[in-house]
XYZ file of C-alpha atoms in Angstrom:
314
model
C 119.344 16.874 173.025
C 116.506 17.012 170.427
C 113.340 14.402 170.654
C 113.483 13.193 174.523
C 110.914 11.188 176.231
C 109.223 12.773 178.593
C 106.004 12.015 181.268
C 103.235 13.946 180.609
C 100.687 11.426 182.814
C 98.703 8.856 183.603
C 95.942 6.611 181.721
C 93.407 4.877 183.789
C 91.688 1.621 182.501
C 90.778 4.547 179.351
C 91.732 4.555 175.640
C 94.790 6.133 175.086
C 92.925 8.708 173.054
C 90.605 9.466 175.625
C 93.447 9.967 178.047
C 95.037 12.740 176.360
C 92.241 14.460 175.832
C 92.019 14.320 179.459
C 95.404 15.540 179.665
C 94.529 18.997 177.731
C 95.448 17.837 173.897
C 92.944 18.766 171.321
C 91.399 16.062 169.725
C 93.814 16.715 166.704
C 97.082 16.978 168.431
C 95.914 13.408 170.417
C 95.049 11.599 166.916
C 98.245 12.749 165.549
C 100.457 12.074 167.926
C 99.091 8.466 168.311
C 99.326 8.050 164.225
C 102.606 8.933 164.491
C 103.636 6.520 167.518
C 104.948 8.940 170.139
C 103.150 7.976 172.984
C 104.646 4.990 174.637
C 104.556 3.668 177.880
C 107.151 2.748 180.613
C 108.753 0.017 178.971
C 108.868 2.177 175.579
C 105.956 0.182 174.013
C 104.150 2.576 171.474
C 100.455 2.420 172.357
C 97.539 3.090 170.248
C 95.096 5.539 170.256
C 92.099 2.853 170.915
C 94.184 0.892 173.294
C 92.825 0.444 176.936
C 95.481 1.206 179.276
C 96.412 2.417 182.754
C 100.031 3.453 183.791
C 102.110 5.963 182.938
C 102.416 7.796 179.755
C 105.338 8.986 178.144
C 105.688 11.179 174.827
C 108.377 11.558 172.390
C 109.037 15.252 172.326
C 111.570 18.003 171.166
C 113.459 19.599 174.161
C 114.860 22.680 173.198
C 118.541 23.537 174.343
C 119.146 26.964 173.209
C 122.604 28.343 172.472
C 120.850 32.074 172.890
C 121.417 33.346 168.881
C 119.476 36.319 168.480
C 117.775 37.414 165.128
C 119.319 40.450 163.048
C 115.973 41.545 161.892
C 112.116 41.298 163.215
C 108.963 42.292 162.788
C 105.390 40.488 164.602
C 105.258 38.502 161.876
C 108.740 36.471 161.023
C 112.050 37.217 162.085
C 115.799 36.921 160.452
C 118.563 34.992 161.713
C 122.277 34.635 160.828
C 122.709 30.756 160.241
C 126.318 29.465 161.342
C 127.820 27.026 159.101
C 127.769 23.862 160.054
C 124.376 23.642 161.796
C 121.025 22.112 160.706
C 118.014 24.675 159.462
C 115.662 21.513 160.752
C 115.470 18.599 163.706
C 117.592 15.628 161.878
C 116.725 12.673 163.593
C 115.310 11.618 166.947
C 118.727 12.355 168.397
C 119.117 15.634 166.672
C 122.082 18.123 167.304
C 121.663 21.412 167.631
C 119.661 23.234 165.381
C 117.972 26.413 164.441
C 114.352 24.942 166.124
C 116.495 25.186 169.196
C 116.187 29.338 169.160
C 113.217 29.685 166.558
C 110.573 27.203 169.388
C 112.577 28.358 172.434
C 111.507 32.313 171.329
C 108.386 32.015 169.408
C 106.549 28.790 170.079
C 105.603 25.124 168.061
C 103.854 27.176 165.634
C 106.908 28.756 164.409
C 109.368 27.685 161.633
C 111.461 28.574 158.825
C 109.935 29.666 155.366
C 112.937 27.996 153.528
C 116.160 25.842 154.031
C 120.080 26.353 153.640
C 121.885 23.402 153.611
C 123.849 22.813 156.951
C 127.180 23.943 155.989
C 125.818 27.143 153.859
C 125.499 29.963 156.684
C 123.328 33.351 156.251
C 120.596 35.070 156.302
C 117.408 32.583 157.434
C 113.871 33.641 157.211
C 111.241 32.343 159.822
C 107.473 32.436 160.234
C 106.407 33.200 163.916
C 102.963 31.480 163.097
C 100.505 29.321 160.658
C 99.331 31.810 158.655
C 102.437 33.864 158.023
C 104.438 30.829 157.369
C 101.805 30.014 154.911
C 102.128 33.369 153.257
C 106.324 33.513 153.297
C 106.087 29.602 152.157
C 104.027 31.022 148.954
C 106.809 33.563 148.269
C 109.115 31.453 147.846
C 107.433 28.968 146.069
C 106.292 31.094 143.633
C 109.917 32.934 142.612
C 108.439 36.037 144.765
C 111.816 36.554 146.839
C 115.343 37.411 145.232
C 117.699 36.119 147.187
C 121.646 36.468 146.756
C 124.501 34.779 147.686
C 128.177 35.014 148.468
C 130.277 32.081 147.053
C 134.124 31.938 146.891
C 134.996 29.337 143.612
C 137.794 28.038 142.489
C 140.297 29.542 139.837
C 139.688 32.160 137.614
C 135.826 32.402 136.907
C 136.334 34.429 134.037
C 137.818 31.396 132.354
C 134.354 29.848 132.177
C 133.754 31.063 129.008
C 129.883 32.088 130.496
C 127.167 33.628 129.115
C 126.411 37.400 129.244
C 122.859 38.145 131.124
C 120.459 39.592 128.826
C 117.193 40.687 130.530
C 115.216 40.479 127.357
C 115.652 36.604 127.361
C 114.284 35.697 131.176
C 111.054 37.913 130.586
C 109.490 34.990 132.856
C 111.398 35.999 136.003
C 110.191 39.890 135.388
C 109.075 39.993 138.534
C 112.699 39.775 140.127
C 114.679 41.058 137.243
C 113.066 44.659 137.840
C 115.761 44.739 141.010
C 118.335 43.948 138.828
C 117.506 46.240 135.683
C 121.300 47.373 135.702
C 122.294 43.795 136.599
C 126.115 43.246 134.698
C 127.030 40.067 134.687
C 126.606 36.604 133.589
C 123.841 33.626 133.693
C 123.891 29.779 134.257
C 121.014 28.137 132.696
C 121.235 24.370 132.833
C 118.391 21.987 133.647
C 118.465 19.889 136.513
C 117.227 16.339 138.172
C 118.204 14.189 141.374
C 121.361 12.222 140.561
C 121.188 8.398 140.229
C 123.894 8.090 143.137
C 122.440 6.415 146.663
C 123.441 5.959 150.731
C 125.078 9.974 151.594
C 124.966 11.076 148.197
C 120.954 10.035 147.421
C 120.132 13.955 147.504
C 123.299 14.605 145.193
C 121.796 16.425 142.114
C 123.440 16.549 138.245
C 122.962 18.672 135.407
C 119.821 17.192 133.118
C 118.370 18.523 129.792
C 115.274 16.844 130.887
C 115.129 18.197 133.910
C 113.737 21.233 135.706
C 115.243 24.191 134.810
C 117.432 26.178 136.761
C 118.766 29.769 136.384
C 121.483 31.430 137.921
C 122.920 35.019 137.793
C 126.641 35.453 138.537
C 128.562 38.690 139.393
C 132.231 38.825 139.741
C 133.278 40.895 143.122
C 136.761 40.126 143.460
C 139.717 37.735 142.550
C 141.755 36.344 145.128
C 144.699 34.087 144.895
C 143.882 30.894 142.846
C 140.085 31.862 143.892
C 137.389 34.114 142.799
C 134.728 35.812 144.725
C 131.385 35.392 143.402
C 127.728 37.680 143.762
C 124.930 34.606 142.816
C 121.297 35.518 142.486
C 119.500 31.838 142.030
C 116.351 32.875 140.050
C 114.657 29.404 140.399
C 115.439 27.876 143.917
C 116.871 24.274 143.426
C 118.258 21.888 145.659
C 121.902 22.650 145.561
C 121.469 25.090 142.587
C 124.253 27.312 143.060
C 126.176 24.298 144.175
C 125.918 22.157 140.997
C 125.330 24.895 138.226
C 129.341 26.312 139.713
C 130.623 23.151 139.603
C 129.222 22.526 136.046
C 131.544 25.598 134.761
C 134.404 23.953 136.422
C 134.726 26.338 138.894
C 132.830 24.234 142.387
C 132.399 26.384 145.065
C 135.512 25.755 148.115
C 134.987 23.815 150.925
C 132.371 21.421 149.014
C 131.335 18.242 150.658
C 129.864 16.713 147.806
C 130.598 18.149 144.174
C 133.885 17.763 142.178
C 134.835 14.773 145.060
C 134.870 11.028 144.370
C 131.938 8.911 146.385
C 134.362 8.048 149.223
C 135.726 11.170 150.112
C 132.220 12.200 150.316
C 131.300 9.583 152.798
C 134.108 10.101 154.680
C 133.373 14.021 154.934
C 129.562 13.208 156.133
C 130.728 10.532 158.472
C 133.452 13.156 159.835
C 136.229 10.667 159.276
C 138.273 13.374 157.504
C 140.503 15.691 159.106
C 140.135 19.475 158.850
C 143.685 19.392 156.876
C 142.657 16.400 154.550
C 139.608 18.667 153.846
C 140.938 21.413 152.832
C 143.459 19.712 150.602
C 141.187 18.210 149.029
C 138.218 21.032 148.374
C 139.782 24.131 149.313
C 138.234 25.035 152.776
C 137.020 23.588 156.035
C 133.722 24.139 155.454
C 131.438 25.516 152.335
C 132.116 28.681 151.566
C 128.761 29.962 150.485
C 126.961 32.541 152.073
C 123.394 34.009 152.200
C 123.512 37.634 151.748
C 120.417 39.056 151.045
C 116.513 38.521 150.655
C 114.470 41.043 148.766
C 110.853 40.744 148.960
C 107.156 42.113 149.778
C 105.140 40.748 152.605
C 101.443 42.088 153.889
C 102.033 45.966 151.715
C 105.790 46.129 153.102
C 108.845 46.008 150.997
C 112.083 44.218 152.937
C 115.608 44.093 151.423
C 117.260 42.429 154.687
C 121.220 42.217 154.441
C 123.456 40.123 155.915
C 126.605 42.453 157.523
C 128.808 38.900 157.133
C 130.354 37.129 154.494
C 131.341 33.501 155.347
């Protein structure tokens, strides 16, 4: 499962290089898979791209085992998929698990991928280029605050305890562009600065609230209250790491289920290392899993306007 080595031929008294040309590989796809030391021979030894050789040649190269997920929406251009928790938006590894690049290559080709991540545990609505160019376009979208995108999460206690800010329009005139789908938005607004945490080994990607750091905006909308829980509408108006994550935590209110907020370091560990039991888990953060969920994405591609919904929550 995921990168497998397999023969694609044989070199004869030639430079690597000149061998996989031979082969069929552009010139391009020959230098980089050389640079990157994925052609090897028999005995595993990674060969160079000048190197005389003759034998057999082996790459390093992503098998796809597809579990047959379908997308909810499509057009020729990208396609959306409903993410299960608890699997991998990207390859994580040489020995990878399953992933999304299991269906997205299996239906569309190499040239395919997604236009954004979730984190593994946060399921919903994916987007995914079917080539280059579009993948270049939807990248740009996101990157430049051009898609509103909405989320489910299910928090702990009584949100309305927060003591959180009312959203005013009139102060985010920067984020016009997606505030003009939520001109009758009614609800509240996290707006705390952010940087990478100083923390290392599983938790090196573990963020923390920063004056000094980038700033990060959030939009909250109470749906419903639950027993010793509330459910929670989240609009992330900048999109970073573990936004939504962190900025519900800050309030005191971290979202169920999470591996890696409001825990101490070696309950963490032990959640990423899947030394914890399901029961331990959920004693400890409230859930088996995360419970946050991407609902919607709003946006305008090539003269089209999408607002794609997911029909799921959790």
């Amino acid at each position: 499962m995921g990168y497998e080595l397999v023969k694609i031929g044989f070199a004869k008294n030639e430079r690597v290089f000149s061998a996989l040309k031979r082969l069929g590989f552009s010139m391009k796809k020959a230098q980089n898979l050389c640079d990157k030391g994925r052609i090897l021979n028999s005995n595993d030894g990674i060969l160079t791209k000048n190197q005389l050789f003759s034998g057999e040649l082996f790459m390093i190269d992503y098998i796809c085992y597809p579990k047959g997920l379908k997308p909810v929406f499509e057009t020729d251009d990208f396609a959306v998929f409903e993410k299960p928790s608890g699997i991998c938006s990207h390859p994580n590894g040489r020995n990878s698990p399953y992933n999304m690049y299991d269906e997205i290559w299996h239906l569309y080709g190499r040239e395919a991928c997604v236009a954004h991540r979730l984190d593994a545990e946060t399921s919903g609505l994916l987007l995914v280029a079917k080539s280059k160019n579009s993948a270049k376009e939807l990248k740009a979208l996101f990157e430049e605050r051009k898609v509103l995108k909405s989320y489910l999460a299910l928090v702990r206690g009584d949100l309305r305890s927060a003591g959180l800010r009312q959203f005013c329009a009139e102060n985010f005139d920067e984020f016009f562009g997606k505030l003009e789908f939520l001109s009758d938005f009614n609800g509240f607004v996290i707006d705390k600065s952010m940087s990478l945490g100083p923390l290392a080994g599983h938790t090196k990607q573990k963020m923390e609230i920063n004056p000094k750091g980038k700033r990060a905006v959030t939009l909250l909308r109470i749906l419903e209250f639950l027993e010793n829980s509330t459910l929670v509408e989240c609009y992330p108006l900048t999109g970073r790491q573990h936004q939504i994550r962190l900025h519900l935590h800050s309030v005191g209110h971290a979202i169920l289920g999470d591996p890696l907020y409001n825990l101490e370091k070696s309950d963490i560990e032990r959640i990423l290392d899947n030394k914890m039991s399901e029961a331990e888990r959920v004693a400890k953060t409230g859930a088996k899993r995360l419970m946050l969920h991407a609902k919607g994405l709003v946006f305008d591609f090539r003269g089209q306007h999408y607002e794609i919904f997911s029909a799921k929550e959790f």
